[in-house]
CSV table of C-alpha atoms and ligand atoms in Angstrom, one decimal:
chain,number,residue,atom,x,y,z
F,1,UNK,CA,91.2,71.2,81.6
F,2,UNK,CA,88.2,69.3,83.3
F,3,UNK,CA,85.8,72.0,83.2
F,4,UNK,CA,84.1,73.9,86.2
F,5,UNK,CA,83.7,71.1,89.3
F,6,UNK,CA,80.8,69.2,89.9
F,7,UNK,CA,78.3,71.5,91.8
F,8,UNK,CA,77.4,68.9,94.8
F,9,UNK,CA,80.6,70.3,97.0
F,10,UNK,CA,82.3,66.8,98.8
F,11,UNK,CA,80.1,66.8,101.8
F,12,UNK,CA,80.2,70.5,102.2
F,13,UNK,CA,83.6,70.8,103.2
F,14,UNK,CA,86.0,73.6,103.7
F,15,UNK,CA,89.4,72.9,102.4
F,16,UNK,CA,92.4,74.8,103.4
F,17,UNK,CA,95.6,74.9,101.0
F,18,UNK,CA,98.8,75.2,103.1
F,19,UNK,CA,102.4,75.2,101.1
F,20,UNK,CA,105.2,77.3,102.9
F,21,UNK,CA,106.2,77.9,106.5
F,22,UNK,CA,104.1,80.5,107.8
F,23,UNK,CA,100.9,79.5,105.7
F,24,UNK,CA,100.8,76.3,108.9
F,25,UNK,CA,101.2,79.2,111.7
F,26,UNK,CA,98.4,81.1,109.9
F,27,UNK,CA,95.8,78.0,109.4
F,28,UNK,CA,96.4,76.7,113.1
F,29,UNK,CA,93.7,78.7,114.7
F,30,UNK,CA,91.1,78.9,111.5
F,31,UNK,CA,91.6,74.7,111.7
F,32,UNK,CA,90.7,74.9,115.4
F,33,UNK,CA,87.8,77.3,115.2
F,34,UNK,CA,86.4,75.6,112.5
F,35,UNK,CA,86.8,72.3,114.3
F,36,UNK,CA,85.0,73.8,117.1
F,37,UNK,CA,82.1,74.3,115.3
F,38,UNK,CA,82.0,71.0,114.0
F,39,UNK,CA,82.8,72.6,110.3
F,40,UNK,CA,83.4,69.6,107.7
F,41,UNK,CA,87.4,70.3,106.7
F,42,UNK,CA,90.2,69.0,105.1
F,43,UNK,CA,94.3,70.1,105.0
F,44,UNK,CA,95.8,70.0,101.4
F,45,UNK,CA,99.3,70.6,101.7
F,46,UNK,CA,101.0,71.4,98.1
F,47,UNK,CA,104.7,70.5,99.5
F,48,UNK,CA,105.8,73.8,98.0
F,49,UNK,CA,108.0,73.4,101.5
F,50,UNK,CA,109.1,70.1,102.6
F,51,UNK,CA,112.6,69.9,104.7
F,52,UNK,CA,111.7,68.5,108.0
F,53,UNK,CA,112.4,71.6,109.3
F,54,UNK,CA,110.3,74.4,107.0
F,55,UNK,CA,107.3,72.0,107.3
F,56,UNK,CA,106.9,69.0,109.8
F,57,UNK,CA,108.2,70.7,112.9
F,58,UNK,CA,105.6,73.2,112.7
F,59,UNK,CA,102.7,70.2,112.4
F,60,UNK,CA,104.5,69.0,115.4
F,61,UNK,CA,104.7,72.3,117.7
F,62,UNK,CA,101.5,73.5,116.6
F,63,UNK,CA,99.1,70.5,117.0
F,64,UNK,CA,98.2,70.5,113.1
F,65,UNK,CA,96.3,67.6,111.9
F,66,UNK,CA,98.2,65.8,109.4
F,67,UNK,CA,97.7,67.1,105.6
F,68,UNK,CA,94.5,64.9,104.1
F,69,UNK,CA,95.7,65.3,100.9
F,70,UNK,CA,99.8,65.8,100.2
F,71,UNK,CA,100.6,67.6,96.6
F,72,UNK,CA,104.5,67.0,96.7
F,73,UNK,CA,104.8,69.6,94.5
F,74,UNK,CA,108.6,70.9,95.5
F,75,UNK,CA,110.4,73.3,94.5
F,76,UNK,CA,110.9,75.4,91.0
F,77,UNK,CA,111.4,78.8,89.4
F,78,UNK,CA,108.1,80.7,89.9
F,79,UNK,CA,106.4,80.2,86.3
F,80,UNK,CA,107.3,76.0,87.2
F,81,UNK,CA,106.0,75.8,90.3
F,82,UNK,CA,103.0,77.7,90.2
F,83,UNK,CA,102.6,75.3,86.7
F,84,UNK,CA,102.8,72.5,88.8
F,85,UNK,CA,100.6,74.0,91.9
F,86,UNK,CA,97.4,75.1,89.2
F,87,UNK,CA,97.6,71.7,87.5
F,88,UNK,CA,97.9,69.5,90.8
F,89,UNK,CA,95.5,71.6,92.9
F,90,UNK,CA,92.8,71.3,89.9
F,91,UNK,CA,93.0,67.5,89.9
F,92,UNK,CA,92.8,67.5,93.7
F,93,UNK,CA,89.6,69.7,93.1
F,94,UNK,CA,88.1,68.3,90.7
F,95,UNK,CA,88.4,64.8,92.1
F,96,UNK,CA,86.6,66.2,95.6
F,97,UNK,CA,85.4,69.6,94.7
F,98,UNK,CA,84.9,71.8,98.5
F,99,UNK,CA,82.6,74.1,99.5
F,100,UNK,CA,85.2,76.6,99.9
F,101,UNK,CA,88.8,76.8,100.2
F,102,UNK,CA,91.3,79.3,102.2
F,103,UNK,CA,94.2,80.2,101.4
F,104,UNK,CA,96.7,81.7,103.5
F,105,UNK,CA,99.1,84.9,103.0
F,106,UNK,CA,101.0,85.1,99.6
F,107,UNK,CA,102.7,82.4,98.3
F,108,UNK,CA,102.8,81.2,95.4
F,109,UNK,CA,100.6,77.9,96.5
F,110,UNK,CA,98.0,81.0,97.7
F,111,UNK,CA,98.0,82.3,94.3
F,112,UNK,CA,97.7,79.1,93.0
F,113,UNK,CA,94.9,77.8,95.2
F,114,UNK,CA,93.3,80.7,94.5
F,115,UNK,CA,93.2,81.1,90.9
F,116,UNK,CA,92.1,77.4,90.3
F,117,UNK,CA,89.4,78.2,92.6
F,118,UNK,CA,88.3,81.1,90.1
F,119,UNK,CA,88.6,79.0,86.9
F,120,UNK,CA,86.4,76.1,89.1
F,121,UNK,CA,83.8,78.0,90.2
F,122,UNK,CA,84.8,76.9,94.3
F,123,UNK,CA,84.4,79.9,96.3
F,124,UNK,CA,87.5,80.9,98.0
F,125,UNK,CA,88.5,83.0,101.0
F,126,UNK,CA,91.6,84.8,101.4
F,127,UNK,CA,93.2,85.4,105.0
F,128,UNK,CA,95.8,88.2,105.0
F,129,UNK,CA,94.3,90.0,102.2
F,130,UNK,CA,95.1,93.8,101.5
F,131,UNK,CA,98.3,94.0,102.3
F,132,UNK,CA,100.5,96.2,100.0
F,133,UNK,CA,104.1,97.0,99.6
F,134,UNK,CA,103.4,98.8,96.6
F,135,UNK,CA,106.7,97.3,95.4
F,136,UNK,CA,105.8,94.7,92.4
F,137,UNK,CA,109.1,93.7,92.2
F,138,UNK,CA,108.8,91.4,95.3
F,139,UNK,CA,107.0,88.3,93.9
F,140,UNK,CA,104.6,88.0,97.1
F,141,UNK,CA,103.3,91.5,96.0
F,142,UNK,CA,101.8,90.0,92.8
F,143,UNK,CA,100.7,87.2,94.3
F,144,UNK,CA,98.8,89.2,97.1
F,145,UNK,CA,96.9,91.8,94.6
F,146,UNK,CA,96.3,88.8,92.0
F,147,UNK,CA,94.6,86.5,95.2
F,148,UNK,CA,92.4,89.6,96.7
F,149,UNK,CA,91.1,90.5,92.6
F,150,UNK,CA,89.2,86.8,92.5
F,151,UNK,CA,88.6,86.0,96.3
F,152,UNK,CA,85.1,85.7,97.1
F,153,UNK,CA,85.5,86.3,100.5
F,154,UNK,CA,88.7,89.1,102.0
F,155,UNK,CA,90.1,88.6,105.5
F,156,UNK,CA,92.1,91.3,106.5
F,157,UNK,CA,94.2,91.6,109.5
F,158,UNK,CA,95.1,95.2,109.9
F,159,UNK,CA,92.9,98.2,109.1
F,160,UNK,CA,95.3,99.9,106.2
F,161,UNK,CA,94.3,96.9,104.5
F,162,UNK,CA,90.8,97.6,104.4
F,163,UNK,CA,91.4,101.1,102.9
F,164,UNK,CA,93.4,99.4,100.0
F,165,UNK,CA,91.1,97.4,99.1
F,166,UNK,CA,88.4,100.1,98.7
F,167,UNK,CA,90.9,102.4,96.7
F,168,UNK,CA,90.9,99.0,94.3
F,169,UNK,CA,87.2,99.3,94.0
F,170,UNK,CA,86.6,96.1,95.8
F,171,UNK,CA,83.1,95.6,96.8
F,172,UNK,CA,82.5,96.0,100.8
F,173,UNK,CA,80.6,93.2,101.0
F,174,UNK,CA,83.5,90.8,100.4
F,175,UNK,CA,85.8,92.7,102.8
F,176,UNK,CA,86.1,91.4,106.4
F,177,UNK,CA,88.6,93.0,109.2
F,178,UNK,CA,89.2,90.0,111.5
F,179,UNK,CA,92.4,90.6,113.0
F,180,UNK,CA,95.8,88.2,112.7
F,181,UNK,CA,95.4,85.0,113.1
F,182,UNK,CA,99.9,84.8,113.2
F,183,UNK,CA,99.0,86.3,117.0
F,184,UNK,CA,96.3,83.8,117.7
F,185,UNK,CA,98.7,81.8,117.2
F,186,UNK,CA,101.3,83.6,119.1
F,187,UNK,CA,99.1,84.1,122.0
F,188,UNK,CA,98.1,80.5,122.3
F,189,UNK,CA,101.6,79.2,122.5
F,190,UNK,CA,102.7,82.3,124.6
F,191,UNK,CA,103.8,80.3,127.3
F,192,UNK,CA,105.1,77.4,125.6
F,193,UNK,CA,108.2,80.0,124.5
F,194,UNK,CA,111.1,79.8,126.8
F,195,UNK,CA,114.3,81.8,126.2
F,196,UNK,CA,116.3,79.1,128.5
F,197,UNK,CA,116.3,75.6,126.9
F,198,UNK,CA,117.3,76.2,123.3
F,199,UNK,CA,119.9,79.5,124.8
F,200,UNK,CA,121.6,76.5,126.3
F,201,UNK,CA,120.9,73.7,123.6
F,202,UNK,CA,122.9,76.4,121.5
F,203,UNK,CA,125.5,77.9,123.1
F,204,UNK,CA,123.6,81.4,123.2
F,205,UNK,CA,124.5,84.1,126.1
F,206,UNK,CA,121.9,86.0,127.5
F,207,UNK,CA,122.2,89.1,125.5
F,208,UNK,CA,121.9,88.3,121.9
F,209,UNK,CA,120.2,89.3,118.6
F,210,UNK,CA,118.2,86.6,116.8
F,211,UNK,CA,118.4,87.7,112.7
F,212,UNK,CA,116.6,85.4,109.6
F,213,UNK,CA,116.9,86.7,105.8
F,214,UNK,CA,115.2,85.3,102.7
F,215,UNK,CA,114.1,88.0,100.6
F,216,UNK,CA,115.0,87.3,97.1
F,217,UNK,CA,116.1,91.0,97.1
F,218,UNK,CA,118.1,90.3,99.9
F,219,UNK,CA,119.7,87.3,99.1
F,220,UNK,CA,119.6,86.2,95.5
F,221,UNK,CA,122.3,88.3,94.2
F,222,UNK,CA,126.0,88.3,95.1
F,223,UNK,CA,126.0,92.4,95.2
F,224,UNK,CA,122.9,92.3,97.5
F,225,UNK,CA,124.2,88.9,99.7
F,226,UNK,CA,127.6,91.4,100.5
F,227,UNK,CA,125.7,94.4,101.6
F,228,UNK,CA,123.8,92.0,104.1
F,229,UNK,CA,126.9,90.3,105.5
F,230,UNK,CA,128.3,93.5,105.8
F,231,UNK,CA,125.3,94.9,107.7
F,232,UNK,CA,125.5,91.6,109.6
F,233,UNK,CA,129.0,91.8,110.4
F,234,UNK,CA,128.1,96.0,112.3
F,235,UNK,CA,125.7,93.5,114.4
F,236,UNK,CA,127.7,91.1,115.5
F,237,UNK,CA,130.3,93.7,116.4
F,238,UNK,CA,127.6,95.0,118.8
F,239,UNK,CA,126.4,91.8,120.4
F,240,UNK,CA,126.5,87.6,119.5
F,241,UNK,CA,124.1,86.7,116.8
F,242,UNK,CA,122.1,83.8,116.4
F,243,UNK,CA,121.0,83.1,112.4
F,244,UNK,CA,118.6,80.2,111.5
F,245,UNK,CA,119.5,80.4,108.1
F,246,UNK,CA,116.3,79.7,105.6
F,247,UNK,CA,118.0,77.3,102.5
F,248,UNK,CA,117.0,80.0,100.2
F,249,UNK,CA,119.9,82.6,101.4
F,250,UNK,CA,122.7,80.0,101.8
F,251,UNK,CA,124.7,79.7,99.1
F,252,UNK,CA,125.0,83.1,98.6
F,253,UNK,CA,125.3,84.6,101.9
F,254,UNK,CA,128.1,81.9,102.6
F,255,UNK,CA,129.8,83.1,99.4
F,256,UNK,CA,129.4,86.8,100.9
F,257,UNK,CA,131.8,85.3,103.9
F,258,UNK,CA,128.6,84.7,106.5
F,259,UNK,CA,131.0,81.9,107.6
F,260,UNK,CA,133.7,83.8,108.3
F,261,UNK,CA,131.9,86.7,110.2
F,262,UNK,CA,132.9,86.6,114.2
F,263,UNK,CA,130.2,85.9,116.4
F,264,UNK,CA,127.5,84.8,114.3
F,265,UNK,CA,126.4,81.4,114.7
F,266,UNK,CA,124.7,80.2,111.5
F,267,UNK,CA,122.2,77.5,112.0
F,268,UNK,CA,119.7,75.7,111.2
F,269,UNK,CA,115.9,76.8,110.6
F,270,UNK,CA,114.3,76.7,113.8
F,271,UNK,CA,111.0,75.0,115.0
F,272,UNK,CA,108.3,77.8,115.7
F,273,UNK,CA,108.7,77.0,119.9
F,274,UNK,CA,112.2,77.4,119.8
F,275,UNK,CA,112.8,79.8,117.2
F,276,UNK,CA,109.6,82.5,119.2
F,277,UNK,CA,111.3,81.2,122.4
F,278,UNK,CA,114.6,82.9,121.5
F,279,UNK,CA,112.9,85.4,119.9
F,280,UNK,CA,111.5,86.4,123.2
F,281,UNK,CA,115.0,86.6,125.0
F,282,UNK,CA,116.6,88.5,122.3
F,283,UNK,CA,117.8,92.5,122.9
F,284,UNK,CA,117.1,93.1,119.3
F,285,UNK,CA,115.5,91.1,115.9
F,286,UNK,CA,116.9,91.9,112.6
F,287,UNK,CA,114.8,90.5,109.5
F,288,UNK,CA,113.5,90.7,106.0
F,289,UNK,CA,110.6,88.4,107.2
F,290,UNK,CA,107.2,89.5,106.9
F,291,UNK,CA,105.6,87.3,110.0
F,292,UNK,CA,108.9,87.9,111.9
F,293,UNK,CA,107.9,92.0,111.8
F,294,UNK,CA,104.1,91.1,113.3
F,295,UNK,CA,105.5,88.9,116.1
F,296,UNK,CA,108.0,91.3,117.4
F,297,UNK,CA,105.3,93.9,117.5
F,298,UNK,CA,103.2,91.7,119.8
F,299,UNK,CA,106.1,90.1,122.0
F,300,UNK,CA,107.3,94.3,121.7
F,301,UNK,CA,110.8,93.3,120.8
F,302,UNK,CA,112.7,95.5,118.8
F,303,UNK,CA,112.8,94.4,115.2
F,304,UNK,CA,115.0,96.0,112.4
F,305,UNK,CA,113.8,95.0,109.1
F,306,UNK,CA,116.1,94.9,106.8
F,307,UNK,CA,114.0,96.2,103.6
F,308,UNK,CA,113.2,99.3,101.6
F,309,UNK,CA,109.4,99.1,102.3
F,310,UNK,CA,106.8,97.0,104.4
F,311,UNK,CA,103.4,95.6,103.4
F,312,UNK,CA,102.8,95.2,107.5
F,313,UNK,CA,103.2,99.3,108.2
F,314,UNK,CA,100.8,98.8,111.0
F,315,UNK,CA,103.8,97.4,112.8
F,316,UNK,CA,105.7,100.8,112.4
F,317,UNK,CA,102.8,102.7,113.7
F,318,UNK,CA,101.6,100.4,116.1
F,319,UNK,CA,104.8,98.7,117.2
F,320,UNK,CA,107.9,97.9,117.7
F,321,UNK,CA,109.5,97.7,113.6
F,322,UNK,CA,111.8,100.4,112.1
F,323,UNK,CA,112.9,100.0,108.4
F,324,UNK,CA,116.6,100.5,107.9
F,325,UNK,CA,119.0,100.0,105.2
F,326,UNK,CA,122.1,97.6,105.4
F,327,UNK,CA,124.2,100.3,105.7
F,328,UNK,CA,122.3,101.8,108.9
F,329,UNK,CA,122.3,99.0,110.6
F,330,UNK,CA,125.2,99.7,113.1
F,331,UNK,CA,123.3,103.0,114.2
F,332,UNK,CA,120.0,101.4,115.0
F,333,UNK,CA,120.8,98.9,116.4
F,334,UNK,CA,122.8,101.4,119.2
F,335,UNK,CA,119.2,102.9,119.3
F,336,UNK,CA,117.3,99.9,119.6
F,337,UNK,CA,119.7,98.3,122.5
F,338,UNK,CA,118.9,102.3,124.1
F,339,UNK,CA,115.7,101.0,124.0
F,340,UNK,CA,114.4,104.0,122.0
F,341,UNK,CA,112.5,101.9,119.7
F,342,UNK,CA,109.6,100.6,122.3
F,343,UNK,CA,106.1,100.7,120.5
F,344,UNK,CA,103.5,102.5,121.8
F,345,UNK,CA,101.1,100.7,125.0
F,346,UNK,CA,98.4,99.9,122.4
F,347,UNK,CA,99.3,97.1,119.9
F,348,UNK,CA,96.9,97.0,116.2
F,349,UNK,CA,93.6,96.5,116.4
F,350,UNK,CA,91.9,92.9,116.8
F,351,UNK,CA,95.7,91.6,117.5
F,352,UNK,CA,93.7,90.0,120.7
F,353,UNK,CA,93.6,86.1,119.8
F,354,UNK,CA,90.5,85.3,118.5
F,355,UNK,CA,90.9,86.2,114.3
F,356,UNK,CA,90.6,82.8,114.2
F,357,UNK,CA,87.3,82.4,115.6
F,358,UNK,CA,85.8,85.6,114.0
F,359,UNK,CA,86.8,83.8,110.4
F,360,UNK,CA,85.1,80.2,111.4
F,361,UNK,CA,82.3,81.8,112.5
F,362,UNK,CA,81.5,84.1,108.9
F,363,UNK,CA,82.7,80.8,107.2
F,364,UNK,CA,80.3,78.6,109.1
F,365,UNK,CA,77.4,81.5,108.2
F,366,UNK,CA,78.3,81.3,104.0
F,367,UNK,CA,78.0,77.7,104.1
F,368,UNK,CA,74.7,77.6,106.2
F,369,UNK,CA,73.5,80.6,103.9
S,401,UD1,C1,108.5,81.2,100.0
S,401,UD1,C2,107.6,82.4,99.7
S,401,UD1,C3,107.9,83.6,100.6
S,401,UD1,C4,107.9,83.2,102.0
S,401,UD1,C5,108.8,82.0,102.3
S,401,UD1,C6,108.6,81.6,103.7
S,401,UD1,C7,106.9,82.4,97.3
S,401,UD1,C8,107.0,83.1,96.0
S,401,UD1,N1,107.8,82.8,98.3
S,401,UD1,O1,109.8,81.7,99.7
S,401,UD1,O2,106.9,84.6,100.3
S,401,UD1,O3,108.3,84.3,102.8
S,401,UD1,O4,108.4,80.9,101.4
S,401,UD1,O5,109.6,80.9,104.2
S,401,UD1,O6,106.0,81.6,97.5
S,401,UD1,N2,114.0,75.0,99.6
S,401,UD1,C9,114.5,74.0,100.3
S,401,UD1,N3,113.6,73.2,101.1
S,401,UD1,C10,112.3,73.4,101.1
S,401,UD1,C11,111.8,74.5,100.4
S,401,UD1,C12,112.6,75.2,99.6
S,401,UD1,O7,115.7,73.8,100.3
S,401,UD1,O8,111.6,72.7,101.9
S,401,UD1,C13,114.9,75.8,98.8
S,401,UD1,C14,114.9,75.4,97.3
S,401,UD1,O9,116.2,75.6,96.8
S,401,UD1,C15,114.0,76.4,96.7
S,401,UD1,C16,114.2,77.7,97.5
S,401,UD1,O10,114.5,77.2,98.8
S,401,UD1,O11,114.2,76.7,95.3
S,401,UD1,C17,113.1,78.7,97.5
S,401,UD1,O12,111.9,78.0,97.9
S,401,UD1,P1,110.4,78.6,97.5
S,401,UD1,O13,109.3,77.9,98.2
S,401,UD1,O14,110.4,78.7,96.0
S,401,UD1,O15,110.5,80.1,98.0
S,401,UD1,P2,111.0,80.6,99.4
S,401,UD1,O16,112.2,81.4,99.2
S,401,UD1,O17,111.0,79.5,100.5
S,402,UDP,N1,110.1,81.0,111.9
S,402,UDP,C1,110.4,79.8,112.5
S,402,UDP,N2,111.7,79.4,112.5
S,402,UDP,C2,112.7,80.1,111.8
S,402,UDP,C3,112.4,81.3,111.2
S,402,UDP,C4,111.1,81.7,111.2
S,402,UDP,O1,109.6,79.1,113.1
S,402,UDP,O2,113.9,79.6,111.8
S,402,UDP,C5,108.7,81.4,111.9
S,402,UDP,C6,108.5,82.9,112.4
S,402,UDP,O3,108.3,82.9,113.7
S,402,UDP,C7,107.3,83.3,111.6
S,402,UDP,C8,107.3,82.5,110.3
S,402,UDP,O4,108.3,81.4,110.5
S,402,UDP,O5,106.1,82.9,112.3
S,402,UDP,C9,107.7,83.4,109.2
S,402,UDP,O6,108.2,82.7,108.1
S,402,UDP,P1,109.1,83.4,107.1
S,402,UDP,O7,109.9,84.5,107.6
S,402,UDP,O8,109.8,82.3,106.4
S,402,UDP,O9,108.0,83.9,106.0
S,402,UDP,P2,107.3,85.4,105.8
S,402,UDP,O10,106.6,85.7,107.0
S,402,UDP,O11,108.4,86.3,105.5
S,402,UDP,O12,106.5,85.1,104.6
């Protein structure tokens, strides 16, 4: 180890630390506020994800400036990969120490970014912070509580995560609720997502179901990969199903029989126009995803989430999300296509666009101050 960074920050700049899939969706509109203020920053992209399609078509489709600095870091079990991610993200600081980083949601490469922020002295801002499942067996639990205990500076998009973090005892002053930057991002590109060009680039009819599943509960066991494919196989019995598969569930699912289950078509991961495009058409949304739960709230699609607990409750109360175990499926989804699970006429608060602005702008004040 180098030792704490140099204290003159490179040229004051704020440096964000992107790694998976929906860390890009998440940093679009902090980027572009920041830009608009004429904020120093750079884009440090660990490589944590790196197929074409969990990473390059979202630089694509969102407008992303390309990553300044590319860790190509990969892939590994957690304790190897967040190895990798502390000891290449300290180099990368120490060599151009920033103002202050952000770091996005809770991956690993957040918890990472994060913690070699702590050890360097670099203040560090967290968007997404004080969410809770409560359940510490889901990895992005740990990572979430361990990222909010040494942030400097809290960004929370959805008031229950306020009240979390002051049952932890975490001061006020580094608390800010600023809304979801996910839906600035959502809302920018709102009419950018058409149902009708990737329907007929795939085959889809016009009443479908769009699912996605990549929970390590979900999929890394055989036992848990059957009950899924069996909850899959109620849906498709109830209407075609469209699955851009994430490479993480594949083998498993597939040896679960996904393959041989009628009317599913397994494909691909999606790009974020086409896969919120289809999104948008669909009757229902099945999903362990945490992002998936937030957008079908705003677009006020019905969503299903496959899991036994949500750190995003506000999309429950607020929305359109139901929690439902693999063997309930069938029945939901009857009450979903009844249309009996529309959200109320008010979505959460500060879901309205401009998170990203609101962050820039308390960002632009700490480095002035
Ligand atoms: C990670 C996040 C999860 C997030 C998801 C978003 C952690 C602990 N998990 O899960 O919270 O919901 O990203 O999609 O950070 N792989 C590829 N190509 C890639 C990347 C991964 O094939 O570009 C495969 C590799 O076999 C790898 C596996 O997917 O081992 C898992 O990847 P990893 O980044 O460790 O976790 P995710 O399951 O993607
Ligand atoms: N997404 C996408 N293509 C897909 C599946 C998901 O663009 O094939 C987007 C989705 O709209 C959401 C984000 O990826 O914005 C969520 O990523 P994921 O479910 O992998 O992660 P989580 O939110 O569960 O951490």
């Amino acid at each position: 180890m180098t030792g704490p960074a140099a204290t003159t920050a490179t040229a004051g700049r704020v440096v964000h630390v992107v790694g998976a899939r929906p860390n890009f969706i998440k940093a679009a509109p902090v980027i572009d506020a920041l830009a608009a203020l004429e904020v120093p920053q750079w884009l440090v992209h660990t490589g944590q994800h790196y197929d074409p399609l969990l990473s390059d078509v979202f630089f694509r489709d969102l407008g992303l400036p390309a990553p300044d600095v590319s860790l190509g870091v990969g892939s590994g079990s957690h304790g190897h990969q967040t190895g990798a991610l502390l000891a290449a993200l300290e180099d990368e600081f120490v060599a151009r120490p920033p103002a202050w980083v952000v770091v996005y949601g809770d991956v690993n490469s957040t918890l990472a970014a994060a913690l070699v922020c702590a050890k360097l002295l670099i203040p560090v801002a967290h968007v997404e912070a004080g969410l809770r499942s409560f359940d510490v067996t889901m990895p992005e639990e740990v990572n979430r509580r361990l990222t909010d205990v040494v942030a400097d500076l809290l960004f929370v998009t959805s008031p229950e995560g306020v009240d979390h973090l002051r049952a932890e005892g975490v001061d006020p002053a580094r608390i800010e609720m600023v809304g979801n930057p996910m839906i600035d991002t959502l809302l920018r590109h709102l009419d950018r997502f058409d149902p009708g060009p990737v329907r007929e680039r795939l085959g889809v009819p016009e009443r479908y179901a769009v699912a996605t599943l990549h929970r390590p509960a979900n999929v890394d066991t055989p036992e848990a990969a059957g009950r899924l494919v069996a909850a899959l196989r109620e849906l498709a019995a109830r209407l075609p199903v469209v699955l851009p598969l994430h490479p993480r569930g594949r083998g498993r699912l597939e040896a679960a029989g996904l393959r041989e289950v009628a009317g599913i078509a397994v494909i691909e991961p999606l790009g974020y126009l086409e896969f919120l495009s289809l999104v948008r058409g669909a009757a229902v949304v099945v999903t362990d995803s945490g992002g998936i739960q937030e957008e079908t709230t705003v677009l006020r699609i019905p969503c299903l989430t496959l899991r036994p607990n949500t750190e995003r409750p506000v999309t429950i109360t607020h929305g359109t999300n139901r929690l439902v175990e693999p063997e309930a499926l069938g029945p939901m989804v009857d009450a979903a296509l009844r249309g009996e699970l529309a959200g109320p006429a008010e979505g959460p608060p500060l879901w309205d666009g401009h998170a990203g602005e609101r962050i820039a702008a308390i960002l632009a004040a700490r480095l002035r101050g």
